[in-house]
CSV table of C-alpha atoms and ligand atoms in Angstrom, one decimal:
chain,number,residue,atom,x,y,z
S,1176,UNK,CA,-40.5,10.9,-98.1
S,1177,UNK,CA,-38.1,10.9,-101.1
S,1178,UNK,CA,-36.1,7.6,-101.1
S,1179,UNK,CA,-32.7,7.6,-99.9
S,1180,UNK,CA,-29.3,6.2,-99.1
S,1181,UNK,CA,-28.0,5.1,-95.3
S,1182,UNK,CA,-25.1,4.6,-94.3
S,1183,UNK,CA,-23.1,4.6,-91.3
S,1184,UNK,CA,-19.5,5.3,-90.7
S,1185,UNK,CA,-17.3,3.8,-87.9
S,1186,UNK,CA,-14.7,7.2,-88.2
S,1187,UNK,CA,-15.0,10.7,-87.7
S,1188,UNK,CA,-12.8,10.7,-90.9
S,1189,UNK,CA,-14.8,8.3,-92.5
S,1190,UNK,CA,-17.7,10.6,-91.8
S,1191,UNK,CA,-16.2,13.9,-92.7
S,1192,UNK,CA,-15.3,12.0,-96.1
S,1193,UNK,CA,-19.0,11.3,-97.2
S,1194,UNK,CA,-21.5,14.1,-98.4
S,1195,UNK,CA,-24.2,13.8,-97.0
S,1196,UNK,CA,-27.0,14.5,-93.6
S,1197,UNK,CA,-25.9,13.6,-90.5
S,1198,UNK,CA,-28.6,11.7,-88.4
S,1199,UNK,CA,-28.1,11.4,-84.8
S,1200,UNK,CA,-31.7,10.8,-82.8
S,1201,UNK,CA,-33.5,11.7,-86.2
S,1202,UNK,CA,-36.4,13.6,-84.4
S,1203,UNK,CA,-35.9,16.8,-86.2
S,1204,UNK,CA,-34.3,15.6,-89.7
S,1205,UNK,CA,-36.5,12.7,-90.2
S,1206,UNK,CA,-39.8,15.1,-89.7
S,1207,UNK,CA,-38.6,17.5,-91.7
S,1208,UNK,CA,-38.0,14.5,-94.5
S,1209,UNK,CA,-41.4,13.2,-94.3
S,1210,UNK,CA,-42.9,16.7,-95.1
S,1211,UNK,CA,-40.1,16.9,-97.9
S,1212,UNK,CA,-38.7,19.5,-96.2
S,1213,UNK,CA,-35.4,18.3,-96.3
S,1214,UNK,CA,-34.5,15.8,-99.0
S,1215,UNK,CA,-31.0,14.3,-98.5
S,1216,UNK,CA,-30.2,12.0,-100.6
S,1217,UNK,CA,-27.4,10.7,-98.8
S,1218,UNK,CA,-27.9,10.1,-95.0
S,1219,UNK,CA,-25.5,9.1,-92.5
S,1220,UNK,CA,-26.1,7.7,-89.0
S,1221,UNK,CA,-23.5,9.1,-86.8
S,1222,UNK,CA,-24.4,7.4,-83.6
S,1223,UNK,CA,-21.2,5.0,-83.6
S,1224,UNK,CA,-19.0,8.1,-84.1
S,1225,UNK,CA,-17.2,8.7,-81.1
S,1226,UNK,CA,-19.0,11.8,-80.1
S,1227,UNK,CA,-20.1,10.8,-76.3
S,1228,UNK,CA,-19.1,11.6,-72.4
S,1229,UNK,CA,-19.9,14.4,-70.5
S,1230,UNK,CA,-16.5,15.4,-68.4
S,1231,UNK,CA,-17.4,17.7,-65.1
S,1232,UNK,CA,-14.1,18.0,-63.9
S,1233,UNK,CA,-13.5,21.6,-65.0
S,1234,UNK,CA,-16.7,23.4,-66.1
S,1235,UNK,CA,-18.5,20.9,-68.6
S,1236,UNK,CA,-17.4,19.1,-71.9
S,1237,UNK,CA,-20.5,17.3,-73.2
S,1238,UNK,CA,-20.1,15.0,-76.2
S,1239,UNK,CA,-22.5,16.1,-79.0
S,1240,UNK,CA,-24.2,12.7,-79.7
S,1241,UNK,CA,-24.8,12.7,-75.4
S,1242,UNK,CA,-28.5,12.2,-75.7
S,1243,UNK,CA,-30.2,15.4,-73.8
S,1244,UNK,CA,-32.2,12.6,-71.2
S,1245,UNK,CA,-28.6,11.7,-70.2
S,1246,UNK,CA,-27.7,15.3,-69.7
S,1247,UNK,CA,-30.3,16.5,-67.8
S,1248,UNK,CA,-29.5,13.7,-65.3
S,1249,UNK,CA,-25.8,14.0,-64.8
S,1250,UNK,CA,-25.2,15.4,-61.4
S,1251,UNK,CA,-22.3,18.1,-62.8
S,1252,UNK,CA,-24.8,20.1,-64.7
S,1253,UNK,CA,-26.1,23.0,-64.1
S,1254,UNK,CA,-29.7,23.9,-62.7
S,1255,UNK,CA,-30.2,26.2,-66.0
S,1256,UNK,CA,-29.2,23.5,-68.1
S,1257,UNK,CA,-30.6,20.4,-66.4
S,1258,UNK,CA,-33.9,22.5,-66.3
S,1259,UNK,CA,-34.4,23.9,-70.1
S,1260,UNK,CA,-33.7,20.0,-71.0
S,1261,UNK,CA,-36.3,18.9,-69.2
S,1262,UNK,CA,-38.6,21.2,-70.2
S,1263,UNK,CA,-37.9,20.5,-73.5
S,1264,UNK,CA,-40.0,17.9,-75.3
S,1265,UNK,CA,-40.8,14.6,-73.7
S,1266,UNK,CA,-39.5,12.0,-72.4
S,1267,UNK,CA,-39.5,10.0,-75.3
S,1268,UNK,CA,-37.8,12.4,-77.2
S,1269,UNK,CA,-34.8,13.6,-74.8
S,1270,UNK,CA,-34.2,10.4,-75.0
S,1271,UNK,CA,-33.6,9.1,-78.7
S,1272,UNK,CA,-32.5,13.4,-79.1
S,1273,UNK,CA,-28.9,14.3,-78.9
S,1274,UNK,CA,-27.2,17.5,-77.9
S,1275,UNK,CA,-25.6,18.4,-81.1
S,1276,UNK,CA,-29.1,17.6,-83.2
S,1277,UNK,CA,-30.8,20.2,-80.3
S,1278,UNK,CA,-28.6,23.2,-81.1
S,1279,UNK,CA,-29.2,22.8,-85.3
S,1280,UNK,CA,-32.9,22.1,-84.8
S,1281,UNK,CA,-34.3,23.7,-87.2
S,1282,UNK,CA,-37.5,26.1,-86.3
S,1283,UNK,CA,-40.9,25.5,-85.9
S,1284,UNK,CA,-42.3,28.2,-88.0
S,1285,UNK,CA,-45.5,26.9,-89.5
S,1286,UNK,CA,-45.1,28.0,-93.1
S,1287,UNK,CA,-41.2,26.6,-93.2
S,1288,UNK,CA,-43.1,23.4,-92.5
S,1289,UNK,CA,-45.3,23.4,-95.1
S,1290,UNK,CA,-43.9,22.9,-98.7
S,1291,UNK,CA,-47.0,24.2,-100.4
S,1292,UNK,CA,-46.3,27.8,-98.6
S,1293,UNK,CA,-43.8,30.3,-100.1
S,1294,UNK,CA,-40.5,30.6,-97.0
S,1295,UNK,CA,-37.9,32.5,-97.5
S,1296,UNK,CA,-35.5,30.3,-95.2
S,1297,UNK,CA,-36.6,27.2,-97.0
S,1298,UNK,CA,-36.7,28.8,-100.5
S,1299,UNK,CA,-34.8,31.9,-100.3
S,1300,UNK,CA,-36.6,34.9,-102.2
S,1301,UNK,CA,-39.6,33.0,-101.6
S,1302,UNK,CA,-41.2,35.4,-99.4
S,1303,UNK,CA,-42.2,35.0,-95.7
S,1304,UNK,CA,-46.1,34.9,-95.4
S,1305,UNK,CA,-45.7,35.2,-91.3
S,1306,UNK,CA,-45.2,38.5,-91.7
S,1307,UNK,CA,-49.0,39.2,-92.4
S,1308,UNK,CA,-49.9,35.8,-91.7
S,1309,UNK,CA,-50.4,33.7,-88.5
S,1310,UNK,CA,-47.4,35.0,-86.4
S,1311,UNK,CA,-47.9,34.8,-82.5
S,1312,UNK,CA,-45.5,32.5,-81.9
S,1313,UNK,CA,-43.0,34.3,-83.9
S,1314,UNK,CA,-40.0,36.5,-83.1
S,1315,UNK,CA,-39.9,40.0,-81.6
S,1316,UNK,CA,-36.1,40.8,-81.6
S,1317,UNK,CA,-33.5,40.0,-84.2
S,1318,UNK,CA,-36.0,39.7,-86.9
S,1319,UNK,CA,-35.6,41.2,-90.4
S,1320,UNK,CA,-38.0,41.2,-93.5
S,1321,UNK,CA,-37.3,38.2,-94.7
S,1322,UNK,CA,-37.7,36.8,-91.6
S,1323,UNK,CA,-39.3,36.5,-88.1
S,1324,UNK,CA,-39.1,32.8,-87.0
S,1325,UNK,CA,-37.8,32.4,-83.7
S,1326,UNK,CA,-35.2,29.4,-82.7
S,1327,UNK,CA,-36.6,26.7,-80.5
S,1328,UNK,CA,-33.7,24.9,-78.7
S,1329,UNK,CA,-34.1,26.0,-74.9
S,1330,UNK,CA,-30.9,24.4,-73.8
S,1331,UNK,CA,-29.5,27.0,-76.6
S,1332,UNK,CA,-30.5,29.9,-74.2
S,1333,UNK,CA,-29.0,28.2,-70.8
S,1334,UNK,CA,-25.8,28.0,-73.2
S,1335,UNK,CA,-25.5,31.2,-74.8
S,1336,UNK,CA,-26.3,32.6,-71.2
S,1337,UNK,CA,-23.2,30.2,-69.6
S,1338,UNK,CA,-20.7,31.5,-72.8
S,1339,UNK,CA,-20.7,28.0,-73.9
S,1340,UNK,CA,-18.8,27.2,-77.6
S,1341,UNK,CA,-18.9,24.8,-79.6
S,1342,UNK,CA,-16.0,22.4,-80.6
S,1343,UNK,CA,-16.3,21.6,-84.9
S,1344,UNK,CA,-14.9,19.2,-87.0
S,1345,UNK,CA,-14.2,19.5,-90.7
S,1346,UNK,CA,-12.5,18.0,-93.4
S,1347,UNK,CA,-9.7,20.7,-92.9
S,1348,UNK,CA,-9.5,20.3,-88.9
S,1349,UNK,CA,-10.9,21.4,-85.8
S,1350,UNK,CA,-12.3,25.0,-85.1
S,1351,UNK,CA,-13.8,26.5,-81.9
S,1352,UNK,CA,-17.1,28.9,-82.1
S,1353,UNK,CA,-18.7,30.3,-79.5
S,1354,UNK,CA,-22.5,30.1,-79.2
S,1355,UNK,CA,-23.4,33.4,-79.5
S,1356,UNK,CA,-21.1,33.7,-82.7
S,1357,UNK,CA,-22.4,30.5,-83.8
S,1358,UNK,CA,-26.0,31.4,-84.3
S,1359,UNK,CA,-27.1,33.9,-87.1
S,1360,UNK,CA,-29.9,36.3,-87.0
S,1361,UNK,CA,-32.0,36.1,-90.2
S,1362,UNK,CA,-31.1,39.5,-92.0
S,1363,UNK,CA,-31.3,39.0,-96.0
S,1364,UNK,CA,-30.2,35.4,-95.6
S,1365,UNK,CA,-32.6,33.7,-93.1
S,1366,UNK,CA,-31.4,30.0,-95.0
S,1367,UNK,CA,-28.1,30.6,-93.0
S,1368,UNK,CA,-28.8,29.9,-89.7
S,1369,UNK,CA,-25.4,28.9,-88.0
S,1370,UNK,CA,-21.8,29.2,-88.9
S,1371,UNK,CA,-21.8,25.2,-89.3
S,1372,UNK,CA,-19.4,24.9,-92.7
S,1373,UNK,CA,-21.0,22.3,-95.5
S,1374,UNK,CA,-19.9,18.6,-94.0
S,1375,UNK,CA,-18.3,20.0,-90.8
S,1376,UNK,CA,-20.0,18.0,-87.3
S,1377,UNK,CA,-20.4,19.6,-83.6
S,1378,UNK,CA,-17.9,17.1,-81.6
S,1379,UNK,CA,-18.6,19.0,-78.2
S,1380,UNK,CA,-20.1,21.3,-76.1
S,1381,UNK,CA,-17.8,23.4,-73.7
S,1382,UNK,CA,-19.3,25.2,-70.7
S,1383,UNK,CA,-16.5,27.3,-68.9
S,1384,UNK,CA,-16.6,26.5,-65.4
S,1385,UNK,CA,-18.7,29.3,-63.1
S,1386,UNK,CA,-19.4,28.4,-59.7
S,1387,UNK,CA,-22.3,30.5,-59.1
S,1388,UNK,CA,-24.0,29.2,-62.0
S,1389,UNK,CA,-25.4,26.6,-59.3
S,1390,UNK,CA,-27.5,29.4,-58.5
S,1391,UNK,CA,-29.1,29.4,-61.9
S,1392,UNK,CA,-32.7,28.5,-63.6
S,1393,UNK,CA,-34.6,27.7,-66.3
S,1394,UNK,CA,-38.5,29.4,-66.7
S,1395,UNK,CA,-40.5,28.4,-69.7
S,1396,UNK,CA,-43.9,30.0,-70.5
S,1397,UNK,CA,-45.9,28.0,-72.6
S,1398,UNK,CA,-49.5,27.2,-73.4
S,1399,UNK,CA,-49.3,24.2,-72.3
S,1400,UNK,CA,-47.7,22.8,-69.6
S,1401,UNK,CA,-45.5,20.0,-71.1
S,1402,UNK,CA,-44.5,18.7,-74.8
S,1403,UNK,CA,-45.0,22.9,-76.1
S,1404,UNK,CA,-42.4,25.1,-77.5
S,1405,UNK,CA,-41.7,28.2,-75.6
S,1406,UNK,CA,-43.8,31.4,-75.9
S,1407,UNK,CA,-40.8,33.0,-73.8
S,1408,UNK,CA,-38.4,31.5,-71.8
S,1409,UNK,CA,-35.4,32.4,-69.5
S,1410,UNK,CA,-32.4,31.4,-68.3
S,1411,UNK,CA,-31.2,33.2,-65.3
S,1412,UNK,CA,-27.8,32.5,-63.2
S,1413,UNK,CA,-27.2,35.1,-59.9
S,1414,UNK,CA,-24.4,35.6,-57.6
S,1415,UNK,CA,-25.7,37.1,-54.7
S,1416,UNK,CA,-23.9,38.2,-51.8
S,1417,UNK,CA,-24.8,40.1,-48.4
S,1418,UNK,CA,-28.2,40.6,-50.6
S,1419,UNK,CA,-26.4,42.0,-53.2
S,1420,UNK,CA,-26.1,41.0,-56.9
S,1421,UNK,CA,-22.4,40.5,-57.4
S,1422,UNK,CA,-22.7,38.9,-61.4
S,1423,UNK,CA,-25.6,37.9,-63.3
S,1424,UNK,CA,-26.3,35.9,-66.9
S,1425,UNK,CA,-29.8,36.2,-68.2
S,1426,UNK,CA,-30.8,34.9,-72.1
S,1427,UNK,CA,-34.2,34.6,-73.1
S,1428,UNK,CA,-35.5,32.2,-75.6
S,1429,UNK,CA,-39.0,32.1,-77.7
S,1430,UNK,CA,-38.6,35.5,-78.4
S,1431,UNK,CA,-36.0,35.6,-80.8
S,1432,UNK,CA,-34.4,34.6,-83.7
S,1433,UNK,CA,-31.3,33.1,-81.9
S,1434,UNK,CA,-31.0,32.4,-78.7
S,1435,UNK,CA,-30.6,36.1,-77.3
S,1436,UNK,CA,-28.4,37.3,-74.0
S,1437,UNK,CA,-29.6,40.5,-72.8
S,1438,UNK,CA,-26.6,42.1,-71.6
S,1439,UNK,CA,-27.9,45.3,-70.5
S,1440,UNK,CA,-30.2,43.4,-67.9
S,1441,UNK,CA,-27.2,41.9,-66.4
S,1442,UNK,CA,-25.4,45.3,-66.1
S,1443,UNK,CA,-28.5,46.7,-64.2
S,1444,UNK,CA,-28.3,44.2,-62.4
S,1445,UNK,CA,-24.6,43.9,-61.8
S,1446,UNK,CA,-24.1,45.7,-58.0
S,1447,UNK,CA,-27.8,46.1,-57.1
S,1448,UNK,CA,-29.3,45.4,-53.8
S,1449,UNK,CA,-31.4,41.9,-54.5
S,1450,UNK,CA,-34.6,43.1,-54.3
S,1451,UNK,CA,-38.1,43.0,-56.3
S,1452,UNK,CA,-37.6,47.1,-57.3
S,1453,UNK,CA,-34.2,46.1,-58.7
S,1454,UNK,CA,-35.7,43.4,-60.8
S,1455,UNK,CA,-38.3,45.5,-62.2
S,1456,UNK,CA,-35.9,48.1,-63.2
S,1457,UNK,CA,-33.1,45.6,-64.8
S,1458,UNK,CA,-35.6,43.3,-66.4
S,1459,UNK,CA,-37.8,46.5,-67.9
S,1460,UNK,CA,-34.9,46.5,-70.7
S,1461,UNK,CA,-35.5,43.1,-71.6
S,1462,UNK,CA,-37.2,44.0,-75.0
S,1463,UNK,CA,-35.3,47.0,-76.0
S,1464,UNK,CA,-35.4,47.2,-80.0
S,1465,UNK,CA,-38.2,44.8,-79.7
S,1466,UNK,CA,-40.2,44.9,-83.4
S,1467,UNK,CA,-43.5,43.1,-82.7
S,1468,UNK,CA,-46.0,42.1,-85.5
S,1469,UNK,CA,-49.7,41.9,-85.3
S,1470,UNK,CA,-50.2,39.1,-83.2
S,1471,UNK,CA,-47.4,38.5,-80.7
S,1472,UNK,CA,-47.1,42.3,-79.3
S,1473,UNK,CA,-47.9,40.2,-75.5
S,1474,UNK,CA,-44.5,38.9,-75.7
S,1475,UNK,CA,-43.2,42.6,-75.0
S,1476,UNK,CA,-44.1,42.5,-71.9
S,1477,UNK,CA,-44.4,38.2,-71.0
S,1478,UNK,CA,-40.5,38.6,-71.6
S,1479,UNK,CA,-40.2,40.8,-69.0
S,1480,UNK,CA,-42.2,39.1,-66.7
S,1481,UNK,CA,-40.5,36.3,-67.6
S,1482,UNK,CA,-37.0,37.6,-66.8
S,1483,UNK,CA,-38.6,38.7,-63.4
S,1484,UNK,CA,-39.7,35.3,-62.3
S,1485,UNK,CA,-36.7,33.9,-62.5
S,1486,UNK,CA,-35.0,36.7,-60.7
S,1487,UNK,CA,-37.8,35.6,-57.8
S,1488,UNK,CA,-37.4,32.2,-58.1
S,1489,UNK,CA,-33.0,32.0,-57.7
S,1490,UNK,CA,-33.8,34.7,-54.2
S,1491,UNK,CA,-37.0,33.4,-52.6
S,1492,UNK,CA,-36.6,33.9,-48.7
S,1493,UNK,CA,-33.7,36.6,-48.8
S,1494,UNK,CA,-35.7,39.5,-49.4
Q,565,LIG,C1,-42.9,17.0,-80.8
Q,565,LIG,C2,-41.6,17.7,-80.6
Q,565,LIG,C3,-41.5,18.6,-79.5
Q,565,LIG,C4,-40.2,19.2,-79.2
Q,565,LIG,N1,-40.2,20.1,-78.2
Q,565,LIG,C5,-39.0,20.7,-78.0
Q,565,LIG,C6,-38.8,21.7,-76.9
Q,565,LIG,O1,-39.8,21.9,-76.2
Q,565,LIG,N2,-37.6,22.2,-76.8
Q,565,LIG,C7,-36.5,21.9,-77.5
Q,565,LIG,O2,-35.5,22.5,-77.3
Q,565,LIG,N3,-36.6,21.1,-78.5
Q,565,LIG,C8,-37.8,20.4,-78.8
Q,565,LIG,N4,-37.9,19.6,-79.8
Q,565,LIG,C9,-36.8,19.4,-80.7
Q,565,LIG,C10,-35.9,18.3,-80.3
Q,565,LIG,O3,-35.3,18.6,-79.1
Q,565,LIG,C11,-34.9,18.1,-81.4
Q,565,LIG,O4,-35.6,17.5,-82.5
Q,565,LIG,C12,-33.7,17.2,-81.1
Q,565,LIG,O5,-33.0,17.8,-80.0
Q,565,LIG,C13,-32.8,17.1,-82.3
Q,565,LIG,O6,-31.8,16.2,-81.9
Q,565,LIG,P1,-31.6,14.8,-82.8
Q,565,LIG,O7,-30.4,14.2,-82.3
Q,565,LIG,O8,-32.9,14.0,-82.9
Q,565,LIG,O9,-31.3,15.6,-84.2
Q,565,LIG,P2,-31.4,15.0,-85.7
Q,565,LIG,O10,-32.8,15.1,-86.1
Q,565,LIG,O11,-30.7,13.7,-85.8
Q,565,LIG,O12,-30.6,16.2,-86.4
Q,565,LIG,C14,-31.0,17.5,-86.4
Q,565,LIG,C15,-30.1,18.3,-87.3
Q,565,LIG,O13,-28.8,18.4,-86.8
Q,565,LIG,C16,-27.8,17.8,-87.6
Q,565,LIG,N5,-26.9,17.1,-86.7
Q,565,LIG,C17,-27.2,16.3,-85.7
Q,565,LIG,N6,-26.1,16.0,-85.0
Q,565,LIG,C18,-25.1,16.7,-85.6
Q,565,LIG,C19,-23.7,16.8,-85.3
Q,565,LIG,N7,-23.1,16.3,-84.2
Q,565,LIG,N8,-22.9,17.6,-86.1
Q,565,LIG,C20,-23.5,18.2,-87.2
Q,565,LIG,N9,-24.8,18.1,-87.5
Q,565,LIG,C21,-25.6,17.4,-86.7
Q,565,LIG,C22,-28.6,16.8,-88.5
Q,565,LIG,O14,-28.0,16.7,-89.8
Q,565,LIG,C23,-29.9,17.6,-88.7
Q,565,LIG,O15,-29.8,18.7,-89.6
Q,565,LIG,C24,-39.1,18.9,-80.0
Q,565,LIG,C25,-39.2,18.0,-81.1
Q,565,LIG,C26,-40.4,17.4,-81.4
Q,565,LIG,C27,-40.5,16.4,-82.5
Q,566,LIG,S1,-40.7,33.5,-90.5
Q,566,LIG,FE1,-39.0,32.7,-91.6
Q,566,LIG,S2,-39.3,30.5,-91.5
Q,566,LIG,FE2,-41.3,31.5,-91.2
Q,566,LIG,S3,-42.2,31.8,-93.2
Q,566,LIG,FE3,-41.1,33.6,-92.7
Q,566,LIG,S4,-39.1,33.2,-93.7
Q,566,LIG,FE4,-40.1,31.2,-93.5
């Protein structure tokens, strides 16, 4: 680890005023600065920034230095968020983590990890050796040439799939983003990941309020049962009425660059009798445009079965 300087400001202004990286639990930046990764020289603890409180009055406003452990707990979240946190990590982590550090973790791509490998998101023109190299955990949809890394936050997906945005602070005010806009697939510039301005800081998270989303879940298929990134994951919210599907959110994680809402599944869905021949149909869309490489072409077909589950799991007993 390079050295550094620490500081830590009392003010969002005071903050906004310094150049430097924000640290808020430290479990991704201060990794990725003892592999060199990332070598700030200038980092600033924001934990006594007013950035806490999660609000449940009217759909959700959680503070971005809310630590995910808190989160998962509070009785106004919803099942699809509550569940991707705590299948997130360990204990341990969601505890010191914080919300806003979880959406701009950066990804787990083996070679982006490893300074002594070209990356063309670390070191742009670099190349990307995942394409011919060791890529089953990588991305099927959204990728590009220059990159196939796949985003790791699950609570991203349960987000994206609730229409959840973003409340930003800069040095020239504040700015709302929604998450799906927020997030960048890789195209010729995989080192831009988000739409995060230099110095600006995630103040909250707003999820609009949807009742049904209390019908919702989380499904995470992994290769191991706990403390494992996602192979595929999905987050799955269902209004059913008189056994029919009324509205439906599904977003998939672990397969894709950025967290990825699969529309066209919820429009099969969308008016459909709830049943297991319904599900099969909506979810068989789930990987349209779906570019796998060598060694993750299973994740065609895990994402559909992934989708499926959860279907199952939000209607056991009414069909
Ligand atoms: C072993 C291990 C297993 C893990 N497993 C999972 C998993 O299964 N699922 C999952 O989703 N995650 C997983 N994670 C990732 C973990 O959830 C993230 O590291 C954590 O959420 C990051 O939050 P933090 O507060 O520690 O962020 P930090 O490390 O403090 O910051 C992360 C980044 O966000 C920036 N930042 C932080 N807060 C703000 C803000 N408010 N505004 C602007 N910039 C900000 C920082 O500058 C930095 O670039 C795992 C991590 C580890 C180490
Ligand atoms: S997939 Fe992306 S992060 Fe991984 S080596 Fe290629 S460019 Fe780097």
């Amino acid at each position: 680890m390079r050295p550094f300087e620490l500081t830590a400001p009392a003010t969002v202004d005071a903050a906004l005023a310094s150049p430097g990286a924000f640290l808020a639990g430290g479990t991704t930046l201060v990794d990725l600065m003892k592999l060199d990764v990332l070598t700030p020289r200038h980092v600033l603890d924001i934990n006594r920034l007013p950035l806490r409180g999660i609000d449940s009055t009217d759909g959700l406003r959680i503070g971005a230095l809310e630590r995910m452990s808190d989160v998962a707990q509070h009785a106004g979240v919803y099942p699809m968020i509550s569940r991707a946190l705590l299948l997130s990590a360990s204990q341990q982590l969601r505890n010191m983590a914080s919300m806003g550090g979880n959406l701009l973790q950066r990804t787990r791509c083996t070679y982006f990890r490893d300074i002594a490998m070209p990356c063309n998101k670390r070191e742009p023109g670099s190349g990307c050796p995942a394409l011919s190299g060791a890529n089953r955990m990588h991305a099927i949809l959204g990728t590009s040439e220059s990159c196939v890394a796949t985003h790791a936050s699950d609570v991203a997906v349960a987000l994206v799939a609730l229409d959840a945005r973003l409340e930003l602070v800069g040095e020239n005010g504040s700015r709302t983003v929604a998450l799906t806009d927020f997030y960048r697939p890789p195209g010729d510039t995989p080192e831009v990941e988000n739409d995060l301005r230099p110095g600006e800081l995630i103040a909250e998270i707003v999820v609009p309020r949807l009742d049904w989303a209390w019908n919702s879940t989380y499904v995470k298929v992994r290769d191991r049962q706990s403390y494992e990134f996602a192979l595929c994951s999905a987050a799955v919210a269902l209004d059913v009425q008189d056994s029919r599907i009324v509205d439906a959110r599904v977003a998939v994680g672990g397969v894709a660059t950025v967290p990825w809402r699969l529309t066209g599944v919820e429009a099969a869905l969308r008016g459909a009798p709830a049943t297991p021949e319904t599900f099969e149909v909506a979810a068989s869309a789930a990987a349209d445009g779906a570019r796998p490489l060598a060694e993750n072409g299973f994740k065609t077909s895990l994402v559909k079965r992934t989708v499926i589950r959860a279907l199952h799991e939000l209607t056991e007993g009414s069909h």
